[in-house]
Amino acid sequence: MPELGAFIEDELIESSIKKKGPKQYTIWVDLEYCVGCNACTMACKAENNTPVGVDYNRVTEVEVGEFKDPREKPGVMVYFVPMPCMHCGKPACMAACPVGAITKRKEDGIVLINKDKCIGCRYCAWACPYGHPQFNAEAKVMEKCTLCVHRVEKGLKPACVDTCIARTRFFGDVNDLIKLIREKRAERVSLGFIGGKTTTDPSVLYTK
Amino acid sequence: MSIAENVADKLMKDHHILIEASLCSRFRTPKSDCSLCADACPANAISVSGGSAEINERCIDCGVCYSACPNGAFSPMERTDEKIMKEISFPHSSALRISCERGDAAADIILPCLSRLTEALFLETMLREAPAIEIAKPLCENCPLVKAAFHLNTIILRTQHLCDMLGIDRNRISIIEIPLQSQAKPPEKSVSRREFFSAFRAKATKIAAAAVPDIESNDDDKQEAFRNVIRDRRENRKRSALIKSIVELGAKAKVNQTCVSSENAMTADIAVGTGCTACGVCASLCPTGAISKQWTEQAFSLSFSPDLCTNCRICEKTCMHKALNIKETVSLNLLLEQKKTLLFEAERKTCISCRMAFIGEELNVCPLCLDRNKKQTVAFQELFK
């Protein structure tokens, strides 16, 4: 019987959050344990008070494999893939913004939209390889996942991570998380980045 | 910042040349690489790296930046074009002589630097029927303000183009080379007014602070959002003055069709192709409001006023879909006509996915939603490969 890998001691990650100096905060989603309950989507909506149609975190169902011979073991699987902002190393949205409203914070690598500057042109949504930024029609500005920067600054974890019922999301510095994954899951999981790690250097980690 | 410091800053900074940041291309978009003011500034007093043009204490109040900026972001407080015109008495029987502080001391107009001249100044003198204009130009190569010298040629060239269009003999402007005179006080050695005040600033601030109760100003909190600043368009006064002169001169004479290369032109001719997605960035970021967008119940449209366009090319640089292009040649007659032309029009549709208005060939889903789906499919394939 495989160990219940989703239970990783909080202390292991806490240390990476408290670490001083420049880092890249990110989220690690263990797709093996995600049940697609959308609790993260709702927690995010409540925390960030987003209007209808704007979700900083969406869970997408992805069908993998092919149904072949009915007498054999079915090779089809459904994964639930929660997609927050990838807080890329080289954000395509930042490069595309015509007014320089998008910045990547040096101290923690969080990519933020300055709503005072944003003119709502949607260039970031065009440029983002994940189509993440969304238009808030009420405020006429673009919005995106902030990695709950208001909580992170207080030493808390993002709302989606805190709320995850399957404890399948983890928050911390990207290098510490990778180290943790290698230690705890190396034999069973493969580490991936949505869309590969080539174009914009996304930071959100997925294991399956 | 205390009130006293604010007052001291205002006294020093606002005196000579004002910058209206919302007209500066650099302020409107970091994609702009405009450095016309900094390139022409003979005292190296302007920096454009900080998101908008800024004048530092090296400024010698020559006003070349006013002449260099097509958007009229700079405005001289003391010697405006109007005041310079008032220095001459019209009608002027002989040729009008213009020179600089290191040139002909007996000239009708003496400017700190000849690059301070503007197209509007030339046209204004022609409007008042000055028989000829002589520019008494000393040898700029030996002048400490040599950096601004190239700009005079640009101004003269543009004025000549305008003369061609307005049916004025372009030889009415002539350049006479004269020897460079030494100035009693070379500009770079003199103590500028700015420096003079700077020296007193610290002490004055202290005294003022003692006199005025120290109320912390809340300017930072109330600072207007960038979005609102760029929406409230300021008038490009420099252009308004020029257009006024052009129209008056155009009414007097027979106008010729004049086409010039758009590289150094004062205006541009724009074409919008089918790649347009109605994002409205060109209209939002245009410093002078030459491009305007309109959503009606049925359609989206972009219109263009060539008389306001200063050929700053922000629209072309920021258009993500490369739908907007500046034509290679431009007819200067567009300046005179002052017609608002329709650049682009498309039927308005509503996306069933995001409920936003959009334009395009698709029936009911906007291209952005389609694009997102396509991108996410590719991304997942990559993850589960």
Coordinates of C-alpha atoms in Angstrom, one line a residue:
Chain A
M1 CA 0.0 0.0 0.0
P2 CA 1.4 3.3 -0.9
E3 CA 2.1 5.8 1.8
L4 CA -0.3 8.7 2.2
G5 CA 2.0 11.1 0.4
A6 CA -0.2 14.1 0.7
F7 CA 0.6 14.4 4.3
I8 CA 3.8 16.4 4.4
E9 CA 4.7 17.9 7.7
D10 CA 3.9 21.6 7.8
E11 CA 7.2 22.3 9.5
L12 CA 9.2 21.2 6.5
I13 CA 7.6 23.9 4.4
E14 CA 7.3 26.6 7.1
S15 CA 11.1 27.0 7.2
S16 CA 11.1 27.9 3.6
I17 CA 8.5 30.6 4.1
K18 CA 10.4 32.2 6.9
K19 CA 13.6 32.3 5.0
K20 CA 15.0 35.7 4.4
G21 CA 16.4 37.1 1.2
P22 CA 15.3 36.9 -2.5
K23 CA 13.2 33.8 -3.3
Q24 CA 10.5 32.7 -5.6
Y25 CA 7.3 31.8 -3.8
T26 CA 5.2 29.3 -5.6
I27 CA 2.6 26.6 -5.2
W28 CA 3.1 22.9 -5.7
V29 CA 0.0 21.0 -6.7
D30 CA 0.1 17.2 -6.2
L31 CA -2.3 16.1 -9.0
E32 CA -2.5 12.6 -7.6
Y33 CA -4.5 13.7 -4.6
C34 CA -6.6 16.5 -6.2
V35 CA -10.2 15.4 -6.2
G36 CA -11.5 18.4 -8.2
C37 CA -13.7 19.7 -5.3
N38 CA -13.0 23.3 -6.3
A39 CA -12.6 24.4 -2.7
C40 CA -9.5 26.3 -3.7
T41 CA -11.6 28.2 -6.4
M42 CA -14.1 29.1 -3.8
A43 CA -11.6 30.0 -1.1
C44 CA -9.9 32.2 -3.6
K45 CA -13.1 33.9 -4.7
A46 CA -14.0 34.6 -1.1
E47 CA -10.5 35.8 -0.1
N48 CA -10.1 38.1 -3.1
N49 CA -13.7 39.1 -3.5
T50 CA -13.7 38.6 -7.3
P51 CA -16.8 39.3 -9.4
V52 CA -18.7 36.7 -11.4
G53 CA -16.6 35.5 -14.3
V54 CA -13.2 36.4 -12.7
D55 CA -11.5 33.5 -11.0
Y56 CA -7.8 33.6 -10.0
N57 CA -7.8 29.9 -9.7
R58 CA -9.7 27.5 -12.0
V59 CA -9.8 23.7 -11.9
T60 CA -9.8 22.1 -15.3
E61 CA -10.6 18.5 -16.0
V62 CA -8.1 16.9 -18.3
E63 CA -8.6 13.4 -19.8
V64 CA -5.5 11.4 -20.3
G65 CA -5.0 8.2 -22.2
E66 CA -7.0 6.2 -24.6
F67 CA -9.8 3.7 -24.1
K68 CA -8.6 0.6 -25.9
D69 CA -9.7 -3.0 -25.3
P70 CA -12.7 -3.3 -22.7
R71 CA -11.3 -6.6 -21.5
E72 CA -8.1 -5.0 -20.4
K73 CA -7.4 -2.5 -17.7
P74 CA -8.8 0.8 -19.0
G75 CA -6.0 3.2 -19.8
V76 CA -8.1 6.4 -19.3
M77 CA -7.7 8.8 -16.4
V78 CA -9.0 12.1 -15.5
Y79 CA -6.8 14.6 -13.8
F80 CA -8.1 17.8 -12.1
V81 CA -5.6 20.5 -12.8
P82 CA -6.0 23.7 -10.7
M83 CA -4.4 26.6 -12.5
P84 CA -3.4 29.7 -10.6
C85 CA -1.0 32.2 -12.0
M86 CA 2.3 30.5 -12.7
H87 CA 4.3 33.6 -11.4
C88 CA 6.8 33.0 -14.2
G89 CA 10.5 33.9 -14.1
K90 CA 10.2 35.7 -17.3
P91 CA 6.6 36.9 -17.4
A92 CA 5.2 37.3 -20.9
C93 CA 2.4 39.5 -19.5
M94 CA 5.0 41.9 -18.0
A95 CA 6.8 42.2 -21.4
A96 CA 3.5 42.8 -23.2
C97 CA 1.9 45.4 -20.9
P98 CA 2.0 48.7 -22.8
V99 CA 1.9 50.8 -19.7
G100 CA 4.3 48.9 -17.5
A101 CA 1.6 48.0 -15.0
I102 CA 2.8 44.5 -14.3
T103 CA 5.8 43.9 -12.1
K104 CA 7.6 40.9 -10.7
R105 CA 8.6 41.6 -7.1
K106 CA 12.3 40.9 -6.6
E107 CA 12.0 39.8 -3.0
D108 CA 9.5 37.0 -3.5
G109 CA 9.0 36.6 -7.2
I110 CA 5.3 37.4 -7.1
V111 CA 3.9 38.9 -10.3
L112 CA 1.4 41.7 -9.6
I113 CA -0.8 44.0 -11.7
N114 CA -0.8 47.7 -10.5
K115 CA -4.5 48.4 -10.9
D116 CA -3.9 52.2 -10.8
K117 CA -1.9 51.9 -14.0
C118 CA -3.7 49.1 -15.8
I119 CA -5.8 50.4 -18.7
G120 CA -7.7 47.2 -19.2
C121 CA -6.3 46.5 -22.7
R122 CA -6.1 42.7 -22.2
Y123 CA -2.6 42.4 -23.8
C124 CA -1.5 40.4 -20.8
A125 CA -4.2 37.8 -21.4
W126 CA -3.1 37.6 -25.0
A127 CA 0.5 37.2 -24.1
C128 CA 0.1 34.8 -21.2
P129 CA 0.8 31.2 -22.4
Y130 CA -1.9 30.1 -19.9
G131 CA -4.4 32.8 -20.7
H132 CA -4.5 33.6 -17.0
P133 CA -5.2 37.3 -16.5
Q134 CA -8.9 38.1 -16.6
F135 CA -10.8 41.3 -17.2
N136 CA -12.8 42.7 -14.4
A137 CA -15.7 44.4 -16.2
E138 CA -16.8 46.3 -13.1
A139 CA -13.4 47.9 -12.4
K140 CA -12.3 47.9 -16.0
V141 CA -8.9 46.5 -15.1
M142 CA -7.2 43.2 -15.5
E143 CA -6.9 41.0 -12.5
K144 CA -4.8 37.9 -11.8
C145 CA -3.8 35.6 -9.0
T146 CA -1.6 37.6 -6.5
L147 CA -0.5 34.4 -4.6
C148 CA -2.6 36.1 -1.8
V149 CA 0.2 38.7 -1.4
H150 CA -1.7 40.4 1.4
R151 CA -1.7 37.1 3.4
V152 CA 1.8 36.1 2.5
E153 CA 3.1 39.4 3.8
K154 CA 1.6 38.6 7.1
G155 CA 3.3 35.2 7.2
L156 CA 0.2 33.3 6.2
K157 CA -0.2 30.9 3.3
P158 CA -2.5 31.7 0.3
A159 CA -6.1 31.0 0.9
C160 CA -6.2 28.1 -1.7
V161 CA -3.4 26.3 0.0
D162 CA -4.9 26.7 3.5
T163 CA -8.3 25.5 2.4
C164 CA -7.3 22.5 0.3
I165 CA -9.3 19.6 1.7
A166 CA -7.0 16.9 0.2
R167 CA -3.9 18.8 1.3
T168 CA -2.6 18.6 -2.2
R169 CA -1.4 22.2 -2.5
F170 CA 1.8 23.4 -0.8
F171 CA 3.2 26.9 -0.6
G172 CA 6.9 27.9 -0.3
D173 CA 10.0 28.8 -2.1
V174 CA 10.4 26.9 -5.4
N175 CA 13.8 25.4 -4.7
D176 CA 12.8 24.2 -1.2
L177 CA 9.6 22.7 -2.7
I178 CA 11.6 20.9 -5.4
K179 CA 13.9 19.5 -2.8
L180 CA 11.0 18.3 -0.7
I181 CA 9.4 16.7 -3.7
R182 CA 12.6 14.9 -4.5
E183 CA 13.0 13.7 -1.0
K184 CA 9.4 12.6 -0.4
R185 CA 8.1 11.6 -3.7
A186 CA 11.0 11.0 -6.0
E187 CA 10.2 7.4 -6.6
R188 CA 6.6 7.7 -7.4
V189 CA 6.0 11.0 -9.1
S190 CA 7.2 13.0 -12.1
L191 CA 7.6 16.7 -11.7
G192 CA 6.2 18.9 -14.4
F193 CA 5.4 22.4 -15.3
I194 CA 2.4 23.2 -17.3
G195 CA 3.5 24.0 -20.8
G196 CA 7.1 22.9 -20.1
K197 CA 9.8 25.0 -18.6
T198 CA 11.0 26.7 -21.7
T199 CA 9.3 29.9 -22.8
T200 CA 8.4 32.0 -19.7
D201 CA 10.0 29.9 -16.9
P202 CA 6.8 29.2 -14.9
S203 CA 7.3 28.5 -11.2
V204 CA 4.1 26.5 -10.2
L205 CA 5.0 22.9 -9.7
Y206 CA 2.8 19.9 -10.6
T207 CA 3.4 16.3 -9.7
K208 CA 1.4 13.3 -10.8
Chain B
M1 CA 7.2 66.0 2.7
S2 CA 6.3 69.1 4.8
I3 CA 4.4 72.0 3.3
A4 CA 7.6 74.1 3.6
E5 CA 9.5 71.7 1.5
N6 CA 6.7 71.6 -1.0
V7 CA 6.7 75.4 -1.2
A8 CA 10.5 75.5 -1.7
D9 CA 10.3 72.8 -4.3
K10 CA 7.5 74.6 -6.2
L11 CA 9.4 77.9 -6.1
M12 CA 12.5 76.2 -7.6
K13 CA 11.1 73.6 -10.0
D14 CA 8.1 75.4 -11.4
H15 CA 9.7 78.6 -12.4
H16 CA 11.3 78.2 -15.7
I17 CA 10.1 75.2 -17.8
L18 CA 7.1 73.2 -16.9
I19 CA 6.7 69.6 -17.9
E20 CA 3.2 68.3 -18.5
A21 CA 4.0 64.6 -17.9
S22 CA 0.8 63.4 -19.5
L23 CA 1.9 64.7 -22.8
C24 CA 5.3 63.0 -22.6
S25 CA 5.5 59.7 -24.6
R26 CA 7.8 58.2 -22.1
F27 CA 5.3 58.8 -19.3
R28 CA 2.5 57.2 -21.3
T29 CA 4.3 54.0 -22.2
P30 CA 7.6 52.4 -21.3
K31 CA 7.6 51.1 -24.9
S32 CA 8.4 54.6 -26.2
D33 CA 12.0 55.2 -27.0
C34 CA 11.5 58.9 -27.6
S35 CA 14.5 61.0 -26.4
L36 CA 14.1 64.1 -28.6
C37 CA 14.3 66.4 -25.6
A38 CA 17.3 64.7 -24.0
D39 CA 19.1 64.5 -27.4
A40 CA 18.6 68.2 -28.1
C41 CA 19.2 69.6 -24.6
P42 CA 22.5 71.4 -24.8
A43 CA 23.1 71.3 -21.1
N44 CA 22.4 67.6 -20.6
A45 CA 19.8 68.6 -18.1
I46 CA 17.1 66.2 -19.2
S47 CA 16.9 62.6 -18.3
V48 CA 14.2 60.4 -19.8
S49 CA 15.1 57.1 -18.1
G50 CA 12.7 57.5 -15.1
G51 CA 9.4 56.9 -16.8
S52 CA 9.0 60.6 -17.9
A53 CA 11.2 63.5 -18.9
E54 CA 12.8 65.2 -15.9
I55 CA 14.8 68.4 -15.8
N56 CA 17.6 68.7 -13.3
E57 CA 19.5 71.6 -11.9
R58 CA 21.9 71.9 -14.8
C59 CA 19.0 73.5 -16.9
I60 CA 20.0 76.8 -18.4
D61 CA 16.5 77.8 -19.5
C62 CA 17.3 77.9 -23.2
G63 CA 13.9 76.4 -24.2
V64 CA 15.3 74.0 -26.8
C65 CA 13.3 71.2 -25.2
Y66 CA 10.1 73.1 -25.9
S67 CA 11.1 73.2 -29.6
A68 CA 12.2 69.6 -29.6
C69 CA 9.2 68.0 -28.0
P70 CA 6.5 67.5 -30.7
N71 CA 3.9 66.8 -28.0
G72 CA 4.3 70.1 -26.3
A73 CA 5.2 68.5 -23.0
F74 CA 7.5 71.4 -22.1
S75 CA 6.3 74.9 -21.7
P76 CA 8.6 77.8 -21.0
M77 CA 7.2 80.1 -18.3
E78 CA 9.1 83.3 -19.2
R79 CA 9.9 83.6 -22.9
T80 CA 7.0 82.0 -24.7
D81 CA 6.6 82.2 -28.4
E82 CA 3.9 84.8 -28.0
K83 CA 6.3 87.0 -25.9
I84 CA 9.1 86.6 -28.4
M85 CA 6.7 87.8 -31.2
K86 CA 5.8 90.8 -29.1
E87 CA 9.5 91.8 -29.0
I88 CA 9.3 92.7 -32.7
S89 CA 7.3 95.6 -34.1
F90 CA 5.3 94.9 -37.2
P91 CA 5.1 95.7 -40.1
H92 CA 8.8 95.1 -40.5
S93 CA 10.2 96.8 -43.6
S94 CA 13.6 95.0 -43.9
A95 CA 14.5 91.4 -43.4
L96 CA 13.9 90.0 -39.9
R97 CA 17.1 89.0 -38.3
I98 CA 17.2 86.2 -35.8
S99 CA 20.3 85.3 -33.9
C100 CA 21.5 83.8 -30.6
E101 CA 23.3 85.1 -27.6
R102 CA 26.6 84.3 -29.2
G103 CA 25.8 85.8 -32.5
D104 CA 24.6 89.2 -33.9
A105 CA 23.8 91.4 -30.9
A106 CA 21.9 93.8 -33.2
A107 CA 19.4 91.2 -34.4
D108 CA 15.6 91.6 -34.0
I109 CA 15.2 88.5 -32.0
I110 CA 18.0 87.1 -29.8
L111 CA 17.4 83.6 -28.5
P112 CA 19.5 81.7 -26.0
C113 CA 20.1 79.2 -28.8
L114 CA 18.9 79.1 -32.3
S115 CA 17.4 75.7 -31.8
R116 CA 14.8 77.4 -29.6
L117 CA 13.1 78.4 -32.9
T118 CA 9.9 76.7 -33.7
E119 CA 8.0 76.1 -36.9
A120 CA 5.2 78.2 -35.4
L121 CA 7.6 81.2 -34.8
F122 CA 8.6 81.1 -38.5
L123 CA 5.1 80.9 -39.7
E124 CA 3.9 83.6 -37.4
T125 CA 6.5 86.0 -38.7
M126 CA 5.5 85.2 -42.3
L127 CA 1.9 85.7 -41.3
R128 CA 2.8 89.2 -40.2
E129 CA 4.4 89.7 -43.6
A130 CA 8.0 89.9 -42.7
P131 CA 9.6 90.2 -46.1
A132 CA 12.4 87.8 -45.3
I133 CA 13.9 86.0 -42.4
E134 CA 17.6 85.9 -41.9
I135 CA 19.1 83.5 -39.4
A136 CA 22.4 84.9 -38.3
K137 CA 24.1 81.7 -37.3
P138 CA 27.5 81.7 -35.7
L139 CA 29.6 78.6 -36.0
C140 CA 27.8 76.2 -33.8
E141 CA 30.7 73.7 -33.7
N142 CA 32.6 75.9 -31.3
C143 CA 29.7 76.9 -29.1
P144 CA 29.3 75.2 -25.7
L145 CA 25.7 74.5 -26.8
V146 CA 26.7 72.5 -29.9
K147 CA 24.6 69.5 -28.9
A148 CA 21.5 71.4 -29.8
A149 CA 22.8 72.5 -33.2
F150 CA 21.3 69.6 -35.2
H151 CA 17.8 70.5 -34.1
L152 CA 17.9 73.9 -36.0
N153 CA 18.3 72.0 -39.3
T154 CA 15.3 69.8 -38.4
I155 CA 13.2 72.9 -37.6
I156 CA 14.2 74.7 -40.8
L157 CA 13.6 71.6 -43.0
R158 CA 10.1 71.1 -41.5
T159 CA 9.3 74.8 -42.0
Q160 CA 10.5 74.6 -45.6
H161 CA 8.1 71.7 -46.1
L162 CA 5.3 73.7 -44.6
C163 CA 6.3 76.7 -46.9
D164 CA 6.1 74.4 -49.9
M165 CA 2.6 73.4 -48.9
L166 CA 1.4 76.9 -48.2
G167 CA 2.7 78.3 -51.4
I168 CA 5.4 80.4 -49.7
D169 CA 8.8 80.8 -51.3
R170 CA 11.1 78.7 -49.1
N171 CA 14.0 81.0 -49.8
R172 CA 12.3 83.6 -47.6
I173 CA 14.3 81.9 -44.8
S174 CA 18.0 82.3 -45.3
I175 CA 21.0 81.4 -43.1
I176 CA 23.9 83.8 -42.8
E177 CA 27.0 82.5 -41.2
I178 CA 28.7 84.9 -38.8
P179 CA 31.6 84.6 -36.4
L180 CA 31.0 83.2 -33.0
Q181 CA 31.0 86.0 -30.4
S182 CA 32.3 85.4 -26.9
Q183 CA 29.6 85.8 -24.4
A184 CA 30.2 87.9 -21.3
K185 CA 29.0 85.0 -19.2
P186 CA 29.3 81.6 -20.8
P187 CA 26.2 79.7 -19.8
E188 CA 27.9 76.7 -18.2
K189 CA 30.0 78.8 -15.9
S190 CA 27.3 81.2 -14.8
V191 CA 25.4 80.5 -11.7
S192 CA 21.9 79.7 -12.9
R193 CA 18.9 81.0 -11.1
R194 CA 18.2 77.4 -10.2
E195 CA 21.6 76.9 -8.5
F196 CA 21.3 80.2 -6.8
F197 CA 18.0 79.2 -5.2
S198 CA 19.3 75.7 -4.5
A199 CA 22.0 77.1 -2.4
F200 CA 19.4 78.7 -0.2
R201 CA 17.0 75.9 -0.3
A202 CA 18.0 74.1 2.9
K203 CA 18.1 77.1 5.0
A204 CA 14.9 78.6 3.5
T205 CA 13.1 75.4 4.1
K206 CA 14.1 75.4 7.7
I207 CA 12.9 79.0 8.2
A208 CA 9.7 78.4 6.3
A209 CA 9.1 75.2 8.3
A210 CA 9.4 77.1 11.5
A211 CA 6.9 79.7 10.3
V212 CA 4.4 77.3 8.8
P213 CA 2.8 74.7 11.0
D214 CA 4.1 71.4 9.8
I215 CA 1.0 69.7 8.4
E216 CA 1.9 66.5 6.5
S217 CA 0.4 66.8 3.1
N218 CA -1.5 63.8 1.8
D219 CA -0.5 64.2 -1.8
D220 CA 0.8 60.7 -2.0
D221 CA -2.5 59.2 -1.0
K222 CA -4.5 61.4 -3.4
Q223 CA -2.1 60.9 -6.3
E224 CA -4.3 60.4 -9.3
A225 CA -4.3 57.0 -10.8
F226 CA -2.2 56.8 -14.0
R227 CA -5.4 55.6 -15.8
N228 CA -7.2 58.8 -15.0
V229 CA -4.2 61.0 -15.8
I230 CA -3.9 59.6 -19.3
R231 CA -7.7 59.9 -19.8
D232 CA -7.8 63.6 -19.1
R233 CA -6.0 64.9 -22.2
R234 CA -4.1 68.1 -22.0
E235 CA -4.1 70.4 -25.0
N236 CA -0.9 70.4 -27.0
R237 CA -0.6 74.1 -27.1
K238 CA 2.5 74.1 -29.3
R239 CA 0.5 72.3 -32.0
S240 CA -2.6 74.5 -31.5
A241 CA -0.5 77.6 -32.2
L242 CA 1.1 76.0 -35.2
I243 CA -2.2 74.9 -36.7
K244 CA -3.7 78.4 -36.1
S245 CA -0.8 79.9 -38.2
I246 CA -1.1 77.2 -40.9
V247 CA -4.8 77.8 -41.3
E248 CA -4.4 81.5 -41.5
L249 CA -1.6 81.3 -44.0
G250 CA -3.5 78.6 -45.9
A251 CA -6.5 80.9 -46.3
K252 CA -4.3 83.6 -47.9
A253 CA -2.5 81.6 -50.6
K254 CA -3.0 78.7 -53.0
V255 CA -2.2 75.5 -51.3
N256 CA 0.1 72.9 -53.0
Q257 CA -0.2 69.2 -52.4
T258 CA 3.0 68.3 -50.4
C259 CA 4.0 64.8 -49.5
V260 CA 7.0 64.1 -47.3
S261 CA 8.6 61.0 -45.9
S262 CA 7.1 60.1 -42.6
E263 CA 10.5 59.7 -40.9
N264 CA 10.8 63.3 -39.8
A265 CA 7.3 64.5 -40.6
M266 CA 5.3 66.6 -38.2
T267 CA 2.3 64.4 -38.6
A268 CA 1.6 60.8 -39.8
D269 CA -0.9 59.0 -41.9
I270 CA -2.2 55.9 -40.3
A271 CA -3.7 52.7 -41.6
V272 CA -5.4 50.0 -39.5
G273 CA -5.6 46.5 -40.9
T274 CA -7.9 43.6 -40.2
G275 CA -5.7 42.4 -37.3
C276 CA -7.3 45.0 -35.0
T277 CA -9.0 43.5 -31.9
A278 CA -10.6 46.7 -30.7
C279 CA -8.3 46.8 -27.6
G280 CA -8.2 50.6 -27.9
V281 CA -4.6 50.9 -26.7
C282 CA -3.7 53.3 -29.6
A283 CA -6.5 55.6 -28.6
S284 CA -5.8 55.4 -24.9
L285 CA -2.1 56.0 -25.1
C286 CA -2.0 58.6 -27.9
P287 CA -0.6 61.6 -26.0
T288 CA -2.5 64.2 -28.0
G289 CA -5.8 62.4 -28.6
A290 CA -5.3 62.1 -32.4
I291 CA -6.8 58.6 -32.3
S292 CA -10.1 58.1 -30.7
K293 CA -12.2 55.0 -30.3
Q294 CA -15.9 54.6 -30.1
W295 CA -18.2 51.7 -29.1
T296 CA -21.7 52.1 -30.3
E297 CA -24.6 49.6 -30.0
Q298 CA -23.7 48.2 -33.4
A299 CA -20.1 48.9 -34.1
F300 CA -16.6 49.7 -33.0
S301 CA -14.7 52.5 -34.7
L302 CA -11.4 54.3 -34.6
S303 CA -11.1 57.8 -35.9
F304 CA -8.0 59.9 -36.6
S305 CA -7.3 63.6 -36.5
P306 CA -4.0 64.2 -38.4
D307 CA -3.8 67.8 -37.2
L308 CA -3.3 66.5 -33.6
C309 CA -0.9 63.7 -34.6
T310 CA 2.7 64.5 -33.8
N311 CA 4.2 61.3 -35.4
C312 CA 5.4 60.1 -32.0
R313 CA 4.6 56.5 -33.1
I314 CA 3.4 55.3 -29.8
C315 CA 0.4 53.8 -31.5
E316 CA 2.5 51.7 -33.9
K317 CA 4.9 50.6 -31.1
T318 CA 2.3 49.6 -28.7
C319 CA -0.1 47.8 -31.1
M320 CA 0.4 44.2 -30.0
H321 CA -1.3 42.7 -33.1
K322 CA 0.7 44.9 -35.5
A323 CA -2.6 46.0 -37.0
L324 CA -1.7 49.7 -37.0
N325 CA 0.9 51.0 -39.4
I326 CA 2.2 54.4 -40.2
K327 CA 2.4 55.0 -43.9
E328 CA 5.8 55.7 -45.4
T329 CA 4.8 59.1 -46.8
V330 CA 2.4 61.7 -45.4
S331 CA 0.6 64.6 -47.0
L332 CA 1.2 67.7 -45.0
N333 CA -2.1 69.0 -46.3
L334 CA -3.7 66.8 -43.7
L335 CA -2.6 69.4 -41.2
L336 CA -4.5 72.1 -42.9
E337 CA -7.7 70.1 -43.6
Q338 CA -8.4 69.3 -39.9
K339 CA -10.6 66.5 -40.9
K340 CA -11.4 63.6 -38.6
T341 CA -11.1 60.5 -40.7
L342 CA -12.5 57.1 -40.0
L343 CA -9.6 54.6 -39.6
F344 CA -11.4 51.4 -38.9
E345 CA -14.9 50.1 -38.3
A346 CA -16.2 46.7 -37.5
E347 CA -19.4 45.1 -36.3
R348 CA -19.9 44.7 -32.6
K349 CA -20.6 41.2 -31.3
T350 CA -20.9 39.8 -27.8
C351 CA -19.0 36.8 -26.6
I352 CA -21.1 34.1 -25.1
S353 CA -18.2 33.0 -22.9
C354 CA -16.9 36.2 -21.3
R355 CA -19.9 38.4 -22.2
M356 CA -17.6 41.1 -23.5
A357 CA -18.1 43.1 -26.7
F358 CA -15.7 42.0 -29.4
I359 CA -15.1 42.3 -33.1
G360 CA -13.9 39.7 -35.5
E361 CA -14.9 37.0 -37.9
E362 CA -16.0 34.5 -35.2
L363 CA -19.7 34.2 -34.7
N364 CA -20.2 34.3 -30.9
V365 CA -17.0 33.6 -29.1
C366 CA -14.4 36.2 -28.8
P367 CA -10.9 35.6 -30.2
L368 CA -9.4 36.0 -26.7
C369 CA -11.5 33.2 -25.3
L370 CA -10.7 30.9 -28.3
D371 CA -7.1 31.7 -27.8
R372 CA -7.2 30.9 -24.1
N373 CA -8.7 27.5 -24.8
K374 CA -6.2 26.7 -27.5
K375 CA -3.3 27.7 -25.2
Q376 CA -4.5 25.7 -22.3
T377 CA -5.0 22.6 -24.4
V378 CA -1.4 22.9 -25.6
A379 CA -0.2 23.4 -22.0
F380 CA -2.0 20.3 -20.7
Q381 CA -0.6 18.2 -23.5
E382 CA 2.8 19.3 -22.5
L383 CA 2.2 18.4 -18.8
F384 CA 0.8 14.9 -19.4
K385 CA 3.1 14.0 -22.3

